[in-house]
mmCIF file of C-alpha atoms and ligand atoms in Angstrom:
data_model
loop_
_atom_site.group_PDB
_atom_site.id
_atom_site.type_symbol
_atom_site.label_atom_id
_atom_site.label_comp_id
_atom_site.label_asym_id
_atom_site.label_seq_id
_atom_site.Cartn_x
_atom_site.Cartn_y
_atom_site.Cartn_z
ATOM 1 C CA MET O 1 0.000 0.000 0.000
ATOM 2 C CA ASN O 2 1.274 3.482 -0.903
ATOM 3 C CA GLU O 3 2.102 5.692 2.058
ATOM 4 C CA LYS O 4 -0.308 8.663 2.409
ATOM 5 C CA ILE O 5 1.224 11.969 1.356
ATOM 6 C CA TYR O 6 0.683 14.744 3.889
ATOM 7 C CA ASN O 7 0.889 18.495 3.451
ATOM 8 C CA ILE O 8 0.276 19.941 6.898
ATOM 9 C CA PRO O 9 0.667 23.721 7.140
ATOM 10 C CA LEU O 10 2.060 25.505 10.195
ATOM 11 C CA PHE O 11 -0.558 28.247 9.815
ATOM 12 C CA LYS O 12 -3.897 28.457 8.074
ATOM 13 C CA VAL O 13 -6.291 31.298 7.321
ATOM 14 C CA HIS O 14 -9.540 30.847 9.251
ATOM 15 C CA MET O 15 -12.212 32.166 6.898
ATOM 16 C CA PRO O 16 -15.626 30.501 7.240
ATOM 17 C CA GLU O 17 -18.118 30.792 4.391
ATOM 18 C CA SER O 18 -20.601 32.309 6.854
ATOM 19 C CA VAL O 19 -18.714 35.602 6.462
ATOM 20 C CA LEU O 20 -19.767 35.959 2.814
ATOM 21 C CA LYS O 21 -23.378 37.094 3.305
ATOM 22 C CA PRO O 22 -22.711 39.831 5.908
ATOM 23 C CA LEU O 23 -19.628 40.893 3.979
ATOM 24 C CA ASN O 24 -21.605 41.212 0.780
ATOM 25 C CA GLU O 25 -24.208 43.269 2.616
ATOM 26 C CA VAL O 26 -21.684 45.724 4.005
ATOM 27 C CA LEU O 27 -19.806 45.971 0.698
ATOM 28 C CA MET O 28 -23.014 46.940 -1.093
ATOM 29 C CA SER O 29 -24.439 49.092 1.732
ATOM 30 C CA GLY O 30 -22.907 52.341 0.536
ATOM 31 C CA PHE O 31 -20.913 52.666 3.777
ATOM 32 C CA ILE O 32 -17.617 50.840 4.198
ATOM 33 C CA GLY O 33 -15.602 53.184 6.411
ATOM 34 C CA GLN O 34 -15.425 53.202 10.212
ATOM 35 C CA GLY O 35 -19.008 52.870 11.374
ATOM 36 C CA PRO O 36 -21.454 50.700 13.309
ATOM 37 C CA LYS O 37 -19.713 47.421 12.430
ATOM 38 C CA VAL O 38 -16.510 48.652 14.075
ATOM 39 C CA GLU O 39 -18.462 49.451 17.250
ATOM 40 C CA GLU O 40 -20.180 46.073 17.169
ATOM 41 C CA PHE O 41 -16.848 44.250 16.760
ATOM 42 C CA GLU O 42 -15.328 46.226 19.642
ATOM 43 C CA LYS O 43 -18.286 45.331 21.853
ATOM 44 C CA LYS O 44 -17.827 41.641 21.036
ATOM 45 C CA ILE O 45 -14.104 41.790 21.825
ATOM 46 C CA GLY O 46 -14.832 43.684 25.062
ATOM 47 C CA ASP O 47 -17.400 41.087 26.180
ATOM 48 C CA PHE O 48 -14.952 38.281 25.342
ATOM 49 C CA ILE O 49 -11.983 39.673 27.293
ATOM 50 C CA GLY O 50 -13.966 41.340 30.077
ATOM 51 C CA ASN O 51 -12.873 44.922 29.408
ATOM 52 C CA PRO O 52 -14.946 47.440 27.412
ATOM 53 C CA ASN O 53 -11.990 49.755 26.615
ATOM 54 C CA VAL O 54 -11.361 48.312 23.162
ATOM 55 C CA LEU O 55 -10.028 50.302 20.201
ATOM 56 C CA THR O 56 -9.825 48.397 16.940
ATOM 57 C CA VAL O 57 -7.163 49.520 14.487
ATOM 58 C CA ASN O 58 -5.821 48.549 11.067
ATOM 59 C CA SER O 59 -3.033 46.260 12.364
ATOM 60 C CA GLY O 60 -1.411 44.888 15.476
ATOM 61 C CA THR O 61 1.628 47.017 14.652
ATOM 62 C CA SER O 62 -0.511 50.182 14.690
ATOM 63 C CA ALA O 63 -1.917 49.114 18.062
ATOM 64 C CA ILE O 64 1.642 48.760 19.398
ATOM 65 C CA GLN O 65 2.653 52.164 18.058
ATOM 66 C CA LEU O 66 -0.428 53.729 19.662
ATOM 67 C CA ALA O 67 0.286 51.947 22.955
ATOM 68 C CA TYR O 68 3.855 53.308 23.105
ATOM 69 C CA ARG O 69 2.517 56.793 22.418
ATOM 70 C CA LEU O 70 -0.094 56.524 25.170
ATOM 71 C CA ALA O 71 2.524 55.108 27.542
ATOM 72 C CA GLY O 72 4.543 58.269 26.946
ATOM 73 C CA VAL O 73 7.440 56.754 25.000
ATOM 74 C CA GLY O 74 9.186 59.618 23.198
ATOM 75 C CA ILE O 75 12.633 60.643 22.062
ATOM 76 C CA GLY O 76 15.381 59.065 24.176
ATOM 77 C CA ASP O 77 12.978 57.085 26.399
ATOM 78 C CA GLU O 78 13.705 53.424 27.041
ATOM 79 C CA VAL O 79 11.428 50.432 26.643
ATOM 80 C CA ILE O 80 12.390 47.105 28.196
ATOM 81 C CA THR O 81 11.482 44.396 25.727
ATOM 82 C CA THR O 82 12.295 40.947 24.400
ATOM 83 C CA PRO O 83 14.192 40.259 21.170
ATOM 84 C CA MET O 84 12.371 36.921 20.821
ATOM 85 C CA THR O 85 9.375 38.207 18.925
ATOM 86 C CA ASN O 86 8.069 39.548 15.654
ATOM 87 C CA ILE O 87 9.992 42.759 14.810
ATOM 88 C CA ALA O 88 6.611 44.536 14.958
ATOM 89 C CA THR O 89 6.980 44.532 18.745
ATOM 90 C CA ASN O 90 10.169 46.572 18.615
ATOM 91 C CA VAL O 91 10.277 48.656 15.425
ATOM 92 C CA PRO O 92 7.639 51.102 16.776
ATOM 93 C CA ILE O 93 10.002 51.933 19.685
ATOM 94 C CA ILE O 94 12.522 53.198 17.152
ATOM 95 C CA ALA O 95 9.757 54.945 15.187
ATOM 96 C CA ALA O 96 8.853 56.832 18.384
ATOM 97 C CA GLY O 97 12.480 57.957 18.809
ATOM 98 C CA GLY O 98 12.859 55.614 21.789
ATOM 99 C CA LYS O 99 15.653 53.284 22.839
ATOM 100 C CA ILE O 100 15.510 49.549 23.237
ATOM 101 C CA LYS O 101 16.690 47.831 26.390
ATOM 102 C CA TRP O 102 16.719 44.095 25.766
ATOM 103 C CA ALA O 103 15.704 41.963 28.718
ATOM 104 C CA ASP O 104 16.411 38.277 28.819
ATOM 105 C CA ILE O 105 13.777 35.566 28.595
ATOM 106 C CA ASP O 106 13.013 32.425 30.539
ATOM 107 C CA SER O 107 14.574 29.762 28.307
ATOM 108 C CA GLU O 108 11.937 27.239 29.424
ATOM 109 C CA THR O 109 8.967 29.273 28.150
ATOM 110 C CA GLY O 110 10.309 31.917 25.756
ATOM 111 C CA SER O 111 8.677 34.674 27.814
ATOM 112 C CA LEU O 112 10.152 37.807 29.393
ATOM 113 C CA SER O 113 12.099 37.192 32.609
ATOM 114 C CA PRO O 114 10.951 39.543 35.425
ATOM 115 C CA ASP O 115 14.369 39.194 37.121
ATOM 116 C CA SER O 116 16.079 40.442 33.994
ATOM 117 C CA VAL O 117 13.520 43.241 33.555
ATOM 118 C CA LYS O 118 14.277 44.510 37.056
ATOM 119 C CA LYS O 119 17.979 44.778 36.257
ATOM 120 C CA LYS O 120 17.318 46.854 33.129
ATOM 121 C CA ILE O 121 15.253 49.612 34.752
ATOM 122 C CA SER O 122 16.774 53.082 34.503
ATOM 123 C CA LYS O 123 15.575 56.651 34.980
ATOM 124 C CA LYS O 124 14.678 56.696 31.289
ATOM 125 C CA THR O 125 12.463 53.585 31.368
ATOM 126 C CA LYS O 126 8.941 54.442 30.237
ATOM 127 C CA ALA O 127 7.435 51.022 29.588
ATOM 128 C CA ILE O 128 7.859 47.271 29.878
ATOM 129 C CA MET O 129 6.804 45.338 26.809
ATOM 130 C CA ALA O 130 5.554 41.927 27.934
ATOM 131 C CA MET O 131 5.234 39.912 24.756
ATOM 132 C CA GLN O 132 3.416 36.565 24.761
ATOM 133 C CA TRP O 133 5.482 33.992 22.898
ATOM 134 C CA GLY O 134 2.934 31.868 21.021
ATOM 135 C CA GLY O 135 0.160 33.221 23.254
ATOM 136 C CA TYR O 136 1.700 32.338 26.641
ATOM 137 C CA PRO O 137 1.571 35.163 29.218
ATOM 138 C CA PRO O 138 4.798 35.899 31.120
ATOM 139 C CA ASN O 139 4.713 36.156 34.933
ATOM 140 C CA MET O 140 2.483 39.226 34.967
ATOM 141 C CA ASP O 141 2.259 39.529 38.770
ATOM 142 C CA GLU O 142 5.989 40.079 38.996
ATOM 143 C CA ILE O 143 6.072 42.357 35.961
ATOM 144 C CA HIS O 144 3.219 44.499 37.330
ATOM 145 C CA GLU O 145 4.932 44.695 40.715
ATOM 146 C CA ILE O 146 8.142 46.008 39.132
ATOM 147 C CA ALA O 147 6.154 48.476 37.015
ATOM 148 C CA GLN O 148 4.294 49.759 40.067
ATOM 149 C CA ASP O 149 7.483 50.118 42.107
ATOM 150 C CA PHE O 150 9.067 52.245 39.400
ATOM 151 C CA GLY O 151 5.923 54.009 38.131
ATOM 152 C CA ILE O 152 6.136 52.709 34.569
ATOM 153 C CA LYS O 153 3.570 51.312 32.172
ATOM 154 C CA VAL O 154 3.094 47.689 31.115
ATOM 155 C CA ILE O 155 2.190 46.871 27.531
ATOM 156 C CA GLU O 156 1.333 43.303 26.611
ATOM 157 C CA ASP O 157 1.958 42.327 23.013
ATOM 158 C CA ALA O 158 -0.635 39.588 22.814
ATOM 159 C CA ALA O 159 -0.734 39.603 19.016
ATOM 160 C CA GLN O 160 -0.425 35.822 19.313
ATOM 161 C CA GLY O 161 -2.484 35.539 22.476
ATOM 162 C CA PHE O 162 -6.117 36.287 21.704
ATOM 163 C CA GLY O 163 -7.947 34.146 24.276
ATOM 164 C CA ALA O 164 -4.932 33.579 26.561
ATOM 165 C CA GLU O 165 -5.610 33.614 30.305
ATOM 166 C CA TYR O 166 -3.619 34.632 33.362
ATOM 167 C CA LYS O 167 -4.970 33.490 36.738
ATOM 168 C CA ASN O 168 -8.459 33.004 35.287
ATOM 169 C CA ARG O 169 -8.510 36.451 33.693
ATOM 170 C CA LYS O 170 -8.461 36.878 29.953
ATOM 171 C CA THR O 171 -5.498 38.716 28.500
ATOM 172 C CA GLY O 172 -6.660 42.256 27.839
ATOM 173 C CA SER O 173 -8.168 42.707 31.284
ATOM 174 C CA TYR O 174 -5.132 43.177 33.548
ATOM 175 C CA SER O 175 -2.367 45.349 31.974
ATOM 176 C CA ASP O 176 -2.193 49.089 31.223
ATOM 177 C CA PHE O 177 -2.249 48.296 27.510
ATOM 178 C CA THR O 178 -2.744 45.073 25.572
ATOM 179 C CA ILE O 179 -2.562 44.629 21.854
ATOM 180 C CA PHE O 180 -4.016 41.929 19.608
ATOM 181 C CA SER O 181 -3.427 41.224 15.935
ATOM 182 C CA PHE O 182 -6.059 40.002 13.490
ATOM 183 C CA GLN O 183 -3.718 39.626 10.517
ATOM 184 C CA ALA O 184 -4.151 36.769 8.055
ATOM 185 C CA ILE O 185 -2.991 33.780 10.088
ATOM 186 C CA LYS O 186 -3.931 34.654 13.636
ATOM 187 C CA HIS O 187 -6.600 32.684 15.566
ATOM 188 C CA ILE O 188 -9.177 35.054 14.141
ATOM 189 C CA THR O 189 -8.499 37.359 11.234
ATOM 190 C CA THR O 190 -9.988 40.464 9.689
ATOM 191 C CA GLY O 191 -7.585 40.249 6.726
ATOM 192 C CA ASP O 192 -5.411 42.783 8.477
ATOM 193 C CA GLY O 193 -6.347 44.432 11.720
ATOM 194 C CA GLY O 194 -5.667 44.711 15.397
ATOM 195 C CA ALA O 195 -6.898 46.080 18.675
ATOM 196 C CA LEU O 196 -5.535 48.166 21.503
ATOM 197 C CA ILE O 197 -7.079 47.505 24.889
ATOM 198 C CA CYS O 198 -6.636 50.106 27.621
ATOM 199 C CA ARG O 199 -6.988 49.485 31.324
ATOM 200 C CA ASN O 200 -8.271 52.952 32.083
ATOM 201 C CA ARG O 201 -10.892 55.078 30.407
ATOM 202 C CA GLU O 202 -8.689 58.172 30.034
ATOM 203 C CA ASP O 203 -6.175 56.248 27.912
ATOM 204 C CA TYR O 204 -9.048 54.795 25.898
ATOM 205 C CA ASP O 205 -10.538 58.264 25.288
ATOM 206 C CA ARG O 206 -7.179 59.691 24.195
ATOM 207 C CA GLY O 207 -6.400 56.586 22.094
ATOM 208 C CA LYS O 208 -9.752 56.925 20.353
ATOM 209 C CA LEU O 209 -8.796 60.411 19.210
ATOM 210 C CA LEU O 210 -5.220 59.490 18.284
ATOM 211 C CA ARG O 211 -6.225 56.532 16.117
ATOM 212 C CA TRP O 212 -7.935 59.017 13.758
ATOM 213 C CA PHE O 213 -5.739 62.126 13.399
ATOM 214 C CA GLY O 214 -6.839 63.442 16.793
ATOM 215 C CA ILE O 215 -10.300 64.204 15.411
ATOM 216 C CA ASP O 216 -13.301 63.708 17.683
ATOM 217 C CA ARG O 217 -15.681 61.665 15.538
ATOM 218 C CA ASP O 218 -18.220 61.510 18.373
ATOM 219 C CA GLU O 219 -18.530 65.290 18.515
ATOM 220 C CA LYS O 220 -22.102 66.212 19.316
ATOM 221 C CA GLY O 221 -24.125 68.885 17.535
ATOM 222 C CA ARG O 222 -22.225 69.001 14.237
ATOM 223 C CA LYS O 223 -23.829 71.031 11.431
ATOM 224 C CA ASP O 224 -23.010 68.388 8.839
ATOM 225 C CA PHE O 225 -20.730 65.356 8.414
ATOM 226 C CA ARG O 226 -17.558 67.407 8.872
ATOM 227 C CA CYS O 227 -15.662 67.144 12.149
ATOM 228 C CA GLU O 228 -15.062 70.792 12.868
ATOM 229 C CA LYS O 229 -13.939 70.814 16.441
ATOM 230 C CA ASP O 230 -10.407 71.970 17.174
ATOM 231 C CA ILE O 231 -7.795 69.178 17.015
ATOM 232 C CA LYS O 232 -5.690 69.433 20.154
ATOM 233 C CA GLU O 233 -3.184 66.652 19.576
ATOM 234 C CA TRP O 234 -1.995 65.028 16.356
ATOM 235 C CA GLY O 235 -2.874 61.419 15.729
ATOM 236 C CA TYR O 236 -2.556 58.669 13.161
ATOM 237 C CA LYS O 237 -4.819 57.112 10.541
ATOM 238 C CA PHE O 238 -4.986 53.745 12.278
ATOM 239 C CA HIS O 239 -8.718 53.079 12.514
ATOM 240 C CA MET O 240 -10.440 49.875 11.397
ATOM 241 C CA ASN O 241 -13.168 49.965 8.734
ATOM 242 C CA ASP O 242 -16.587 48.279 8.558
ATOM 243 C CA ILE O 243 -15.374 45.723 5.994
ATOM 244 C CA CYS O 244 -12.713 44.295 8.307
ATOM 245 C CA ALA O 245 -15.014 44.639 11.319
ATOM 246 C CA THR O 246 -17.747 42.636 9.566
ATOM 247 C CA ILE O 247 -15.288 39.807 9.026
ATOM 248 C CA GLY O 248 -14.224 40.134 12.658
ATOM 249 C CA ILE O 249 -17.781 40.023 14.033
ATOM 250 C CA ASN O 250 -18.368 36.804 12.147
ATOM 251 C CA GLN O 251 -15.037 35.321 13.279
ATOM 252 C CA MET O 252 -15.903 35.909 16.934
ATOM 253 C CA LYS O 253 -18.510 33.123 16.677
ATOM 254 C CA TYR O 254 -15.675 30.662 16.271
ATOM 255 C CA ILE O 255 -13.061 31.827 18.767
ATOM 256 C CA GLU O 256 -14.106 29.546 21.648
ATOM 257 C CA GLY O 257 -14.085 26.521 19.328
ATOM 258 C CA ILE O 258 -10.704 27.482 17.869
ATOM 259 C CA LEU O 259 -9.196 27.801 21.354
ATOM 260 C CA ARG O 260 -10.764 24.543 22.555
ATOM 261 C CA LYS O 261 -9.469 22.552 19.579
ATOM 262 C CA THR O 262 -6.016 24.170 19.618
ATOM 263 C CA ARG O 263 -5.610 23.512 23.350
ATOM 264 C CA ALA O 264 -6.765 19.914 22.936
ATOM 265 C CA ASN O 265 -4.162 19.435 20.189
ATOM 266 C CA ALA O 266 -1.487 20.925 22.445
ATOM 267 C CA LYS O 267 -2.512 18.556 25.243
ATOM 268 C CA ARG O 268 -1.992 15.576 22.962
ATOM 269 C CA PHE O 269 1.512 16.809 22.158
ATOM 270 C CA ASP O 270 2.192 17.384 25.876
ATOM 271 C CA ASN O 271 1.185 13.822 26.645
ATOM 272 C CA GLU O 272 2.479 11.924 23.647
ATOM 273 C CA LEU O 273 5.644 13.509 22.221
ATOM 274 C CA GLU O 274 8.882 11.679 22.959
ATOM 275 C CA GLY O 275 12.556 12.534 22.570
ATOM 276 C CA VAL O 276 11.970 16.303 22.514
ATOM 277 C CA GLU O 277 11.976 18.933 25.246
ATOM 278 C CA LEU O 278 8.617 20.562 25.985
ATOM 279 C CA LEU O 279 8.250 24.089 27.290
ATOM 280 C CA ASN O 280 7.606 24.324 31.004
ATOM 281 C CA TYR O 281 4.301 26.187 31.280
ATOM 282 C CA ALA O 282 2.931 27.293 34.666
ATOM 283 C CA ASN O 283 -0.536 26.020 35.481
ATOM 284 C CA ASP O 284 -1.868 29.405 36.651
ATOM 285 C CA ARG O 285 -2.234 30.554 33.034
ATOM 286 C CA LYS O 286 -3.538 29.264 29.721
ATOM 287 C CA SER O 287 -1.651 29.734 26.494
ATOM 288 C CA ALA O 288 -3.702 30.555 23.419
ATOM 289 C CA TYR O 289 -1.284 28.171 21.641
ATOM 290 C CA TRP O 290 -0.872 30.156 18.468
ATOM 291 C CA LEU O 291 2.477 28.390 18.534
ATOM 292 C CA TYR O 292 3.411 25.016 19.972
ATOM 293 C CA THR O 293 7.139 25.232 20.619
ATOM 294 C CA ILE O 294 9.511 22.362 21.353
ATOM 295 C CA LYS O 295 13.270 21.947 21.692
ATOM 296 C CA VAL O 296 14.909 19.262 19.590
ATOM 297 C CA PRO O 297 18.412 17.795 19.844
ATOM 298 C CA ASP O 298 19.282 18.161 16.152
ATOM 299 C CA LEU O 299 17.459 20.975 14.343
ATOM 300 C CA ASP O 300 18.782 20.155 10.840
ATOM 301 C CA LEU O 301 17.758 16.516 11.154
ATOM 302 C CA PHE O 302 14.346 17.571 12.516
ATOM 303 C CA PHE O 303 13.720 19.981 9.644
ATOM 304 C CA SER O 304 14.648 17.427 6.971
ATOM 305 C CA LYS O 305 12.577 14.671 8.589
ATOM 306 C CA MET O 306 9.504 16.920 8.886
ATOM 307 C CA LYS O 307 9.919 18.030 5.280
ATOM 308 C CA GLU O 308 10.040 14.406 4.170
ATOM 309 C CA LYS O 309 6.855 13.754 6.196
ATOM 310 C CA GLY O 310 4.968 16.756 4.764
ATOM 311 C CA ILE O 311 4.846 18.713 8.044
ATOM 312 C CA THR O 312 5.725 22.406 7.943
ATOM 313 C CA VAL O 313 7.793 23.540 10.924
ATOM 314 C CA SER O 314 9.642 26.778 11.639
ATOM 315 C CA GLN O 315 11.361 28.871 14.284
ATOM 316 C CA VAL O 316 8.807 31.549 13.211
ATOM 317 C CA HIS O 317 10.792 34.539 14.553
ATOM 318 C CA ALA O 318 14.498 35.365 14.399
ATOM 319 C CA ARG O 319 15.878 37.002 17.512
ATOM 320 C CA ASN O 320 15.542 40.730 16.843
ATOM 321 C CA ASP O 321 18.792 41.835 18.489
ATOM 322 C CA LYS O 322 20.821 40.349 15.628
ATOM 323 C CA HIS O 323 19.334 42.697 13.027
ATOM 324 C CA THR O 324 21.652 45.492 11.875
ATOM 325 C CA MET O 325 18.975 48.100 12.643
ATOM 326 C CA PHE O 326 19.283 47.204 16.331
ATOM 327 C CA ASN O 327 23.117 47.205 16.401
ATOM 328 C CA GLU O 328 23.375 49.943 18.990
ATOM 329 C CA PHE O 329 21.362 47.952 21.541
ATOM 330 C CA GLN O 330 23.430 44.917 22.438
ATOM 331 C CA GLU O 331 23.155 42.932 25.677
ATOM 332 C CA LYS O 332 24.235 39.542 26.949
ATOM 333 C CA LEU O 333 21.132 37.350 26.821
ATOM 334 C CA PRO O 334 21.937 33.790 27.905
ATOM 335 C CA GLY O 335 18.239 32.858 28.184
ATOM 336 C CA VAL O 336 17.666 33.844 24.553
ATOM 337 C CA ASP O 337 20.806 31.941 23.457
ATOM 338 C CA LYS O 338 19.521 28.834 25.209
ATOM 339 C CA PHE O 339 15.948 29.194 23.934
ATOM 340 C CA VAL O 340 16.863 29.508 20.248
ATOM 341 C CA ASP O 341 19.206 26.533 20.398
ATOM 342 C CA GLY O 342 17.082 23.683 19.012
ATOM 343 C CA MET O 343 13.793 25.611 19.268
ATOM 344 C CA VAL O 344 11.131 24.891 16.649
ATOM 345 C CA CYS O 345 7.360 25.302 16.287
ATOM 346 C CA ILE O 346 5.094 22.546 14.997
ATOM 347 C CA PRO O 347 1.521 22.802 13.642
ATOM 348 C CA VAL O 348 -1.055 22.899 16.467
ATOM 349 C CA GLY O 349 -4.087 24.795 15.098
ATOM 350 C CA TRP O 350 -7.771 24.075 14.551
ATOM 351 C CA TRP O 351 -7.184 22.599 11.069
ATOM 352 C CA LEU O 352 -5.439 19.434 12.292
ATOM 353 C CA SER O 353 -7.447 16.240 11.941
ATOM 354 C CA ASP O 354 -6.869 13.275 14.273
ATOM 355 C CA ASP O 355 -4.991 11.666 11.410
ATOM 356 C CA ASP O 356 -2.750 14.765 11.052
ATOM 357 C CA LEU O 357 -2.081 14.764 14.802
ATOM 358 C CA ASN O 358 -1.220 11.059 14.808
ATOM 359 C CA HIS O 359 1.091 11.620 11.842
ATOM 360 C CA ILE O 360 2.896 14.544 13.528
ATOM 361 C CA ILE O 361 3.326 12.620 16.804
ATOM 362 C CA ARG O 362 4.477 9.441 15.019
ATOM 363 C CA SER O 363 6.929 11.358 12.814
ATOM 364 C CA ILE O 364 8.507 13.192 15.772
ATOM 365 C CA ASN O 365 8.646 10.099 17.980
ATOM 366 C CA GLU O 366 10.372 8.105 15.215
ATOM 367 C CA LEU O 367 13.359 10.426 15.690
ATOM 368 C CA SER O 368 13.774 9.566 19.369
HETATM 369 C C1 PLP N 1 4.219 39.156 18.459
HETATM 370 C C2 PLP N 1 3.653 40.001 17.362
HETATM 371 N N1 PLP N 1 3.581 41.322 17.535
HETATM 372 C C3 PLP N 1 3.067 42.120 16.587
HETATM 373 C C4 PLP N 1 2.594 41.601 15.413
HETATM 374 C C5 PLP N 1 2.100 42.558 14.381
HETATM 375 O O1 PLP N 1 0.765 42.376 14.061
HETATM 376 P P1 PLP N 1 0.237 42.854 12.625
HETATM 377 O O2 PLP N 1 0.812 41.921 11.617
HETATM 378 O O3 PLP N 1 -1.248 42.737 12.767
HETATM 379 O O4 PLP N 1 0.684 44.234 12.438
HETATM 380 C C6 PLP N 1 2.648 40.222 15.196
HETATM 381 C C7 PLP N 1 2.163 39.599 13.995
HETATM 382 O O5 PLP N 1 1.900 39.502 13.060
HETATM 383 C C8 PLP N 1 3.193 39.391 16.195
HETATM 384 O O6 PLP N 1 3.277 38.075 16.043
#
């Protein structure tokens, strides 16, 4: 009998057909800009995470840029951050005229090490960027404690962590600022898009103005459609539109199912993989498992074996500190060195059938 040929992707666009009817309606409605669909999507996100202060934007990167601005990061200010992430976490620091202070990570989880963060605090520190590797929250109690002691803001880059939980609270409900991404291959997608979640209402109100040039779109008593009120502070053109929001509203119907299936897949890997090192996740939090990361003894062998078996694997992100654009910010980061050595991500998402899961587990275990 011929062996079955597999082609298992690491990521897949989640786009149910049920989006087509509402999308068609909004496309033909005569109004496709930022309108009622954006508000409806924000309400759904707010209900899901347990925080109404939701500002949707046109990408996760825009949400990060807005968060740094609201956190007060300006020229010469420092942000403590991880290099083990998408460059979108860190490029906006440079765009704001800020300086990067790399903190080390916990090599057993890939997440920011609070001990390292503490050592990097200076008078110029304005914010701590707590990125969620694959959707796994770092130790937020310790990070918040440090931030409180030094009077600085905490931003969580949860682009990969929509649906993650920390001590039974959904990510988005416990930090000064949290950002999500809804780009093509995230748990839910709006094509491109993102959201900035603010802990307090004042930041939300200011963020709402800054995501649209600083113009108050809610201004009462306008003579016509023009926003005429004085603009006090310049902002960006970062808002979401009703087309993306319509896709997002529809996607929200599926998020619980996506998380349930993804976590069940991860559990099977936890229980059944052999000959590889698993990450050491704390049981007071729930990863959203956008990534399932393992450490393997021989990366080249692993890559060639997975290719032969039709399973796409990847390290997903290159450590940011090695890019020329970040040359001036160099630090010793033994946790990062250890984490990247043999680290690889395997498919874990909602699209895996039982047969795919069995094939992945069998193929990895054959190497042990
Ligand atoms: C950790 C992280 N931060 C930020 C982003 C940027 O999000 P976007 O692509 O929506 O701008 C991404 C992903 O794409 C990401 O994975």
